[in-house]
C-alpha cells in the first residue's frame, strides 16, 4: 500500500542522462497525492529544463542558493524544513562524494545537509564509476548516516557499457518512496508506549533516576500517530512536548507506570517499553528531608515490578516490544532480556550513546534472528522500528 497522499516531496536532480526520467517521476508523485518541489544543480539543467519541472510540479524550481527571488518565495532552509522526504534522482558520483563529505556548495547539497527529513538517493552513473572504491566508500558512509539508497539497476548504459549504474525506473522509485511511509496496518491499531525515566523517591526532595530524555519514545509515539495508530504514551518526567494526536499519561515512579500501563492495556495491539524503568526503589520513603549525618547514609533498596514482563504474561496480550540499553555484551544481554521477559522483539542499543541523544543505532533481536538499524535521527529510526513491527505482526497473523 502506498502512503504518499499529502506527503511533501523535495526532488533533487543532479546532472546525469537519467534526469529526463524525473518528468515521469514527478507526474507519478503528483498522481499518488504528494506535493512536489524540485531543486536542480546547474548540470541537471543541461539535461532537463527547469521550465519542464516547474510545469509538472506546479511549483517554482530552486536552482541557486543566491537567487534572491527564489529565496523570497521559499528560502532554502524553509524548503529543507518543508519536506517530508528528500529524494535525489539521479544522484551522480560527484554529488554522492560531496554530500558524504558534508559539503554545502550548491542548492542541493545545502538542502540535504539542512533537512531533518529522511533522505533517499537514486544513484546513476557509469558502471566503472559505480564500482570504484571511492564511490562505494562514500555510499557506505551515507548509508551509515541513515540515507536510503535506491538502486542502481544493472543493464545497458547510455555510454554503451553494460553493468550496474542505471537509475531505477520512476515506477520503482515511487514504490520505494511509498514504502518509507508505509507502516502497514497501523491505521487500525492501538499502541501503548512507555518512555522516559522513572523517579524513585528517597525523601520529599531526593530521588533515584537515570538519564533517559524520552526522545526515543516520543519519536515513536509521533511516527506511530502520523501513521494512523491510536497512541497512548505513558511517560516518566521529561521535558518534551506531547506529539500531535497522542494521548499522554504522566507518571513518576515505576509503580505509577505499572498502574498506568495496566489500566490502559486492554485493547492494545502493540506494547513498546522504551522507558528506562528504575529496577530498584528505596525500601522506605522518608516523609521528611533526610538530615546530613557525618557517618554517611545507607539506603536499603527493594526490587520494582517488571512492567513489560507483566504485559508479556497477559493471555491474549499485545505484541510486546522491549528496548535494552547496555554498556557491554550488548547483543548477548539483549537476547537474554528478550528470552527472560518473553518478548516478541527487542531493540538493543549502546547505553553510552543512546541516552539523551538525538540519534541512535539499534540491533533488532527476535528469537530467530537479529539485524542492525544504522545510526540515524530518532524519528527516522522510529519509522524503521514501526516498519519492522508491522512486518512481524503481519507475518505472525499470517501464520
Ligand atoms: O529516552 P532517551 O534519552 O531517548 O533514550 C532512549 C533509551 C536509551 C532509554 C532507550 O533506547 C532504551 O534502551 N530503553 C530501555 C532502557 C533499559 O536499559 O531498559 P532495561 O534493560 O532496564 O529493561 C529492558 C526492558 O524492560 C525495557 O523495555 C524496559 O522498559 C522494561 N522494563 C525494565 C524494568 C522494569 N522494572 N520494567 C520494565 O518494563
Coordinates of C-alpha atoms and ligand atoms in Angstrom, one line a residue:
X1 CA 0.0 0.0 0.0
X2 CA 1.4 3.4 -1.0
X3 CA 1.1 6.2 1.5
X4 CA 2.2 9.3 -0.4
X5 CA -1.1 11.1 0.0
X6 CA -0.4 14.7 1.2
X7 CA 3.3 13.9 1.6
X8 CA 5.7 16.8 0.7
X9 CA 8.5 15.5 -1.5
X10 CA 11.6 17.5 -2.4
X11 CA 13.0 16.1 -5.6
X12 CA 16.7 17.0 -6.2
X13 CA 18.0 16.4 -9.7
X14 CA 21.7 16.3 -10.5
X15 CA 23.4 16.2 -13.9
X16 CA 23.1 12.8 -15.4
X17 CA 21.4 11.5 -18.5
X18 CA 18.7 9.8 -16.4
X19 CA 17.5 13.3 -15.4
X20 CA 14.9 13.1 -18.1
X21 CA 13.1 10.4 -16.1
X22 CA 12.3 13.0 -13.4
X23 CA 9.5 14.3 -15.5
X24 CA 7.7 10.9 -15.2
X25 CA 8.7 10.6 -11.6
X26 CA 7.2 14.0 -10.7
X27 CA 4.0 13.0 -12.6
X28 CA 3.8 9.7 -10.6
X29 CA 4.4 11.5 -7.2
X30 CA 1.6 14.0 -8.0
X31 CA -0.8 11.2 -9.1
X32 CA -0.1 9.5 -5.8
X33 CA -1.3 12.6 -4.0
X34 CA 2.1 14.1 -3.0
X35 CA 3.1 17.7 -3.3
X36 CA 6.4 18.0 -5.2
X37 CA 9.0 20.7 -5.2
X38 CA 12.1 20.5 -7.3
X39 CA 15.7 21.6 -6.8
X40 CA 18.3 21.2 -9.6
X41 CA 22.1 21.5 -9.8
X42 CA 23.4 23.6 -12.7
X43 CA 24.5 20.5 -14.6
X44 CA 21.0 19.0 -14.3
X45 CA 19.6 21.9 -16.2
X46 CA 21.6 20.8 -19.2
X47 CA 19.6 17.5 -19.3
X48 CA 16.1 18.7 -18.5
X49 CA 14.8 22.3 -18.3
X50 CA 13.6 23.9 -15.1
X51 CA 10.6 25.1 -17.0
X52 CA 9.5 21.4 -17.7
X53 CA 9.9 20.6 -14.0
X54 CA 8.1 23.8 -12.9
X55 CA 5.2 22.9 -15.2
X56 CA 5.0 19.3 -14.0
X57 CA 5.4 20.1 -10.2
X58 CA 3.3 23.2 -10.3
X59 CA 6.0 25.0 -8.2
X60 CA 8.9 27.2 -8.8
X61 CA 12.2 25.2 -9.2
X62 CA 15.1 26.1 -6.9
X63 CA 18.4 26.5 -8.8
X64 CA 20.7 28.7 -6.9
X65 CA 21.5 29.4 -3.3
X66 CA 22.0 33.1 -4.1
X67 CA 18.8 33.6 -6.1
X68 CA 17.0 36.4 -4.2
X69 CA 13.7 35.9 -5.9
X70 CA 13.6 32.2 -5.1
X71 CA 14.8 32.8 -1.5
X72 CA 11.9 35.4 -1.1
X73 CA 9.4 32.8 -2.3
X74 CA 10.7 29.9 -0.1
X75 CA 14.1 30.1 1.4
X76 CA 16.4 27.1 1.2
X77 CA 16.2 26.4 4.9
X78 CA 12.4 26.7 4.8
X79 CA 12.4 24.3 1.9
X80 CA 14.6 21.8 3.8
X81 CA 12.1 22.0 6.7
X82 CA 9.1 21.8 4.5
X83 CA 10.0 18.3 3.1
X84 CA 8.6 15.0 4.5
X85 CA 11.1 13.2 2.2
X86 CA 14.1 14.4 0.1
X87 CA 15.0 12.2 -2.9
X88 CA 17.9 12.9 -5.1
X89 CA 17.4 11.3 -8.5
X90 CA 19.6 10.8 -10.4
X91 CA 22.5 11.1 -7.9
X92 CA 25.8 11.4 -9.7
X93 CA 29.1 10.1 -8.2
X94 CA 30.2 13.7 -7.8
X95 CA 27.1 14.6 -5.8
X96 CA 27.4 11.5 -3.6
X97 CA 31.1 12.4 -2.9
X98 CA 30.2 16.0 -2.0
X99 CA 27.4 15.0 0.3
X100 CA 29.3 12.2 2.0
X101 CA 32.0 14.8 2.9
X102 CA 29.4 17.3 4.3
X103 CA 29.9 19.9 1.6
X104 CA 27.3 22.5 1.1
X105 CA 28.4 24.3 -2.0
X106 CA 25.2 24.4 -4.1
X107 CA 21.5 24.4 -3.5
X108 CA 21.1 20.6 -3.4
X109 CA 24.0 19.7 -1.0
X110 CA 22.8 22.5 1.3
X111 CA 19.2 21.3 1.3
X112 CA 20.4 17.8 2.1
X113 CA 22.5 18.9 5.0
X114 CA 19.8 21.2 6.3
X115 CA 16.9 18.8 6.3
X116 CA 15.6 16.6 9.1
X117 CA 13.5 14.6 6.7
X118 CA 14.5 11.1 5.5
X119 CA 16.8 11.3 2.5
X120 CA 16.8 8.9 -0.4
X121 CA 19.4 8.6 -3.1
X122 CA 19.0 7.0 -6.5
X123 CA 22.5 6.7 -7.9
X124 CA 23.1 6.8 -11.7
X125 CA 26.5 6.6 -13.3
X126 CA 28.8 4.6 -15.5
X127 CA 29.4 1.1 -14.2
X128 CA 33.1 1.6 -13.6
X129 CA 32.5 4.8 -11.6
X130 CA 29.8 2.8 -9.6
X131 CA 32.3 0.0 -8.8
X132 CA 35.1 2.4 -7.9
X133 CA 36.1 2.0 -4.2
X134 CA 35.8 5.8 -3.7
X135 CA 32.1 5.8 -4.7
X136 CA 31.4 2.7 -2.7
X137 CA 33.1 4.2 0.5
X138 CA 31.1 7.4 0.0
X139 CA 27.8 5.4 -0.3
X140 CA 28.5 3.3 2.7
X141 CA 29.2 6.5 4.7
X142 CA 25.8 7.8 3.6
X143 CA 24.1 4.5 4.4
X144 CA 25.7 4.6 7.9
X145 CA 24.2 8.1 8.3
X146 CA 20.7 6.6 7.6
X147 CA 20.3 7.6 3.9
X148 CA 18.2 5.3 1.9
X149 CA 20.0 4.1 -1.3
X150 CA 17.6 3.0 -4.0
X151 CA 19.3 1.0 -6.8
X152 CA 21.0 1.3 -9.1
X153 CA 19.8 -1.3 -11.7
X154 CA 22.2 -3.2 -13.9
X155 CA 22.0 -3.2 -17.7
X156 CA 22.9 -1.4 -20.9
X157 CA 24.1 2.2 -20.2
X158 CA 23.9 5.4 -22.2
X159 CA 27.7 5.3 -22.8
X160 CA 27.5 1.7 -24.3
X161 CA 28.8 -0.1 -21.2
X162 CA 26.9 -2.9 -19.6
X163 CA 26.7 -3.2 -15.8
X164 CA 25.4 -1.6 -12.6
X165 CA 24.7 2.1 -12.6
X166 CA 21.3 2.7 -14.3
X167 CA 18.9 4.7 -12.3
X168 CA 15.8 2.8 -11.2
X169 CA 12.7 3.4 -13.2
X170 CA 10.3 6.0 -11.9
X171 CA 7.7 3.4 -11.0
X172 CA 10.3 1.6 -8.9
X173 CA 11.3 4.8 -7.2
X174 CA 7.7 5.6 -6.5
X175 CA 7.3 2.2 -4.8
X176 CA 10.4 2.6 -2.7
X177 CA 9.4 6.1 -1.6
X178 CA 5.9 4.8 -0.7
X179 CA 7.5 2.1 1.4
X180 CA 9.2 4.6 3.5
X181 CA 5.9 5.9 4.7
X182 CA 4.2 2.5 4.6
X183 CA 3.6 1.2 8.1
X184 CA 1.2 -1.4 7.0
X185 CA -1.7 -1.9 9.4
X186 CA -1.0 0.8 11.9
X187 CA -4.1 2.7 10.8
X188 CA -6.3 0.3 12.7
X189 CA -4.0 -0.4 15.7
X190 CA -3.8 0.8 19.3
X191 CA -0.2 1.3 20.6
X192 CA 0.8 1.7 24.2
X193 CA 4.3 3.1 24.7
X194 CA 6.3 3.8 27.8
X195 CA 9.1 6.4 27.8
X196 CA 11.5 8.5 29.8
X197 CA 13.0 7.6 33.2
X198 CA 11.2 6.8 36.4
X199 CA 11.9 8.6 39.7
X200 CA 12.1 6.6 42.9
X201 CA 11.7 8.9 45.9
X202 CA 14.1 8.8 48.7
X203 CA 12.6 11.7 50.7
X204 CA 10.4 14.7 49.7
X205 CA 13.4 16.3 47.7
X206 CA 15.6 13.4 46.5
X207 CA 15.1 10.6 44.2
X208 CA 16.9 7.8 42.2
X209 CA 16.7 8.1 38.4
X210 CA 18.6 7.9 35.2
X211 CA 19.5 10.0 32.1
X212 CA 16.6 8.9 29.8
X213 CA 15.3 12.0 28.0
X214 CA 12.2 10.4 26.5
X215 CA 13.3 11.4 23.0
X216 CA 13.1 7.8 21.6
X217 CA 9.7 7.1 23.0
X218 CA 8.3 10.4 21.9
X219 CA 9.7 9.9 18.4
X220 CA 8.0 6.5 18.2
X221 CA 4.7 8.0 19.5
X222 CA 4.9 10.8 17.0
X223 CA 5.6 8.5 14.0
X224 CA 3.0 5.9 15.0
X225 CA 0.3 8.6 15.4
X226 CA 1.4 10.0 12.0
X227 CA 0.9 6.5 10.6
X228 CA -2.7 6.5 11.8
X229 CA -2.3 4.5 15.1
X230 CA -4.2 5.3 18.2
X231 CA -1.3 6.0 20.6
X232 CA -1.1 6.2 24.4
X233 CA 2.2 7.4 25.8
X234 CA 2.9 6.7 29.5
X235 CA 5.8 9.0 30.3
X236 CA 8.1 9.5 33.2
X237 CA 9.3 13.0 34.0
X238 CA 10.7 14.5 30.8
X239 CA 10.9 17.9 29.2
X240 CA 9.2 17.3 25.8
X241 CA 6.0 18.4 24.1
X242 CA 3.3 15.9 23.5
X243 CA 3.3 14.9 19.8
X244 CA 0.1 15.6 17.9
X245 CA -2.8 13.2 18.3
X246 CA -1.0 11.3 21.1
X247 CA -2.8 10.7 24.4
X248 CA -0.2 11.2 27.2
X249 CA -0.2 10.0 30.8
X250 CA 2.5 11.4 33.1
X251 CA 3.9 9.3 35.9
X252 CA 6.8 9.5 38.3
X253 CA 7.7 6.1 39.7
X254 CA 7.8 2.5 38.4
X255 CA 4.8 1.6 40.4
X256 CA 2.8 4.6 39.0
X257 CA 4.0 3.5 35.5
X258 CA 2.8 -0.1 36.1
X259 CA -0.6 1.2 37.2
X260 CA -1.0 3.4 34.2
X261 CA 0.1 0.6 31.8
X262 CA -2.2 -2.0 33.4
X263 CA -5.1 0.5 33.4
X264 CA -4.8 1.1 29.7
X265 CA -3.6 -2.2 28.3
X266 CA -7.0 -3.6 27.4
X267 CA -7.5 -3.5 23.6
X268 CA -3.8 -2.6 23.0
X269 CA -2.4 -4.3 19.9
X270 CA 1.3 -3.3 20.4
X271 CA 3.1 -2.5 23.6
X272 CA 6.5 -0.9 23.3
X273 CA 8.6 -0.5 26.5
X274 CA 11.1 2.3 25.8
X275 CA 11.1 3.6 29.4
X276 CA 14.3 3.3 31.4
X277 CA 12.5 2.0 34.5
X278 CA 14.4 2.0 37.7
X279 CA 14.9 -1.6 38.8
X280 CA 15.0 -0.7 42.5
X281 CA 13.4 1.8 44.8
X282 CA 14.2 2.8 48.4
X283 CA 12.6 0.3 50.8
X284 CA 11.4 3.2 52.9
X285 CA 10.3 6.6 51.8
X286 CA 11.3 9.3 54.4
X287 CA 8.5 11.7 54.8
X288 CA 10.8 14.4 56.0
X289 CA 14.0 15.6 54.3
X290 CA 16.8 13.3 55.5
X291 CA 19.4 15.2 57.5
X292 CA 23.1 15.1 56.9
X293 CA 24.9 12.6 59.1
X294 CA 28.7 12.5 59.4
X295 CA 28.5 8.7 59.4
X296 CA 27.2 8.6 55.9
X297 CA 23.9 7.2 54.7
X298 CA 22.9 3.7 53.8
X299 CA 19.9 3.2 51.6
X300 CA 18.1 -0.1 51.5
X301 CA 16.6 -0.8 48.1
X302 CA 13.9 -3.3 47.0
X303 CA 13.0 -4.5 43.5
X304 CA 10.5 -2.7 41.4
X305 CA 7.8 -4.5 39.4
X306 CA 8.9 -5.5 35.9
X307 CA 6.2 -3.7 33.8
X308 CA 7.0 -5.3 30.4
X309 CA 7.1 -8.8 31.9
X310 CA 3.6 -8.2 33.4
X311 CA 2.4 -7.2 29.9
X312 CA 4.1 -10.2 28.2
X313 CA 2.4 -12.6 30.8
X314 CA -1.1 -11.5 29.8
X315 CA -3.1 -14.1 28.0
X316 CA -4.1 -12.7 24.5
X317 CA -1.8 -9.8 25.4
X318 CA -0.3 -7.4 22.8
X319 CA 2.7 -7.9 20.5
X320 CA 5.3 -6.9 23.1
X321 CA 8.5 -5.0 22.2
X322 CA 11.3 -4.1 24.6
X323 CA 14.4 -2.0 24.5
X324 CA 17.7 -2.7 26.3
X325 CA 20.4 -0.1 26.8
X326 CA 23.6 -1.9 27.6
X327 CA 27.2 -0.9 28.2
X328 CA 28.8 -4.3 27.4
X329 CA 28.0 -7.5 25.6
X330 CA 25.1 -5.6 24.1
X331 CA 23.7 -8.3 21.8
X332 CA 24.1 -11.2 24.3
X333 CA 22.5 -9.1 27.1
X334 CA 19.7 -8.0 24.8
X335 CA 19.0 -11.6 23.7
X336 CA 18.9 -12.7 27.4
X337 CA 16.3 -10.0 28.2
X338 CA 14.2 -10.9 25.1
X339 CA 14.0 -14.5 26.4
X340 CA 13.7 -13.9 30.1
X341 CA 11.0 -11.3 29.7
X342 CA 9.3 -13.4 26.9
X343 CA 9.2 -10.5 24.4
X344 CA 8.3 -10.7 20.7
X345 CA 11.0 -8.2 19.7
X346 CA 13.8 -6.2 21.4
X347 CA 16.0 -3.3 20.3
X348 CA 19.4 -3.4 22.0
X349 CA 21.5 -0.3 22.0
X350 CA 24.7 1.2 23.3
X351 CA 23.8 3.0 26.6
X352 CA 26.9 5.2 26.3
X353 CA 25.5 6.7 23.1
X354 CA 21.7 6.3 23.1
X355 CA 20.6 8.2 26.3
X356 CA 19.6 11.8 25.8
X357 CA 21.0 12.0 22.2
X358 CA 19.1 12.9 19.0
X359 CA 20.3 9.9 17.1
X360 CA 20.6 6.2 17.9
X361 CA 21.6 2.9 16.3
X362 CA 19.9 -0.4 17.3
X363 CA 20.2 -4.1 16.9
X364 CA 16.8 -5.7 16.4
X365 CA 16.6 -9.1 18.1
X366 CA 13.9 -11.8 17.7
X367 CA 14.1 -15.4 18.9
X368 CA 15.1 -16.4 15.3
X369 CA 17.5 -13.6 14.1
X370 CA 19.0 -10.2 14.6
X371 CA 19.8 -7.3 12.3
X372 CA 21.1 -3.7 12.5
X373 CA 19.4 -0.4 12.2
X374 CA 22.1 2.1 11.3
X375 CA 22.7 5.3 13.3
X376 CA 20.1 8.0 12.4
X377 CA 17.9 10.6 13.9
X378 CA 15.4 9.0 16.4
X379 CA 12.4 9.9 14.2
X380 CA 14.0 8.1 11.2
X381 CA 14.8 5.1 13.4
X382 CA 11.3 5.2 14.8
X383 CA 9.9 4.7 11.2
X384 CA 12.2 1.7 10.7
X385 CA 11.1 0.3 14.1
X386 CA 7.4 0.6 13.1
X387 CA 8.0 -0.9 9.7
X388 CA 9.7 -3.9 11.4
X389 CA 6.9 -4.3 13.9
X390 CA 4.3 -4.0 11.2
X391 CA 6.0 -6.8 9.2
X392 CA 6.3 -9.0 12.3
X393 CA 2.6 -8.5 13.2
X394 CA 1.6 -9.2 9.6
X395 CA 3.7 -12.4 9.4
X396 CA 2.5 -13.5 12.8
X397 CA -1.1 -13.1 11.8
X398 CA -0.5 -14.9 8.5
X399 CA 0.9 -18.0 10.4
Ligands
LIG1 O1 14.9 8.3 26.4 P1 16.1 8.5 25.5 O2 17.1 9.6 26.1 O3 15.7 8.8 24.1 O4 17.0 7.2 25.5 C1 16.4 6.0 24.9 C2 16.7 4.8 25.8 C3 18.2 4.6 25.9 C4 16.1 5.0 27.2 C5 16.0 3.6 25.1 O5 16.6 3.4 23.8 C6 16.2 2.3 25.8 O6 17.1 1.5 25.6 N1 15.3 2.0 26.8 C7 15.4 0.8 27.7 C8 16.4 1.1 28.8 C9 16.9 -0.1 29.6 O7 18.0 -0.4 29.7 O8 15.9 -0.9 30.0 P2 16.2 -2.3 30.8 O9 17.3 -3.1 30.2 O10 16.4 -1.9 32.2 O11 14.8 -3.0 30.6 C10 14.6 -3.9 29.5 C11 13.1 -3.7 29.1 O12 12.3 -3.9 30.2 C12 12.8 -2.3 28.6 O13 11.8 -2.4 27.6 C13 12.2 -1.6 29.8 O14 11.2 -0.6 29.5 C14 11.5 -2.8 30.5 N2 11.4 -2.7 32.0 C15 12.6 -2.7 32.7 C16 12.5 -2.7 34.1 C17 11.2 -2.7 34.7 N3 11.1 -2.6 36.1 N4 10.1 -2.7 34.0 C18 10.2 -2.7 32.6 O15 9.2 -2.7 31.9

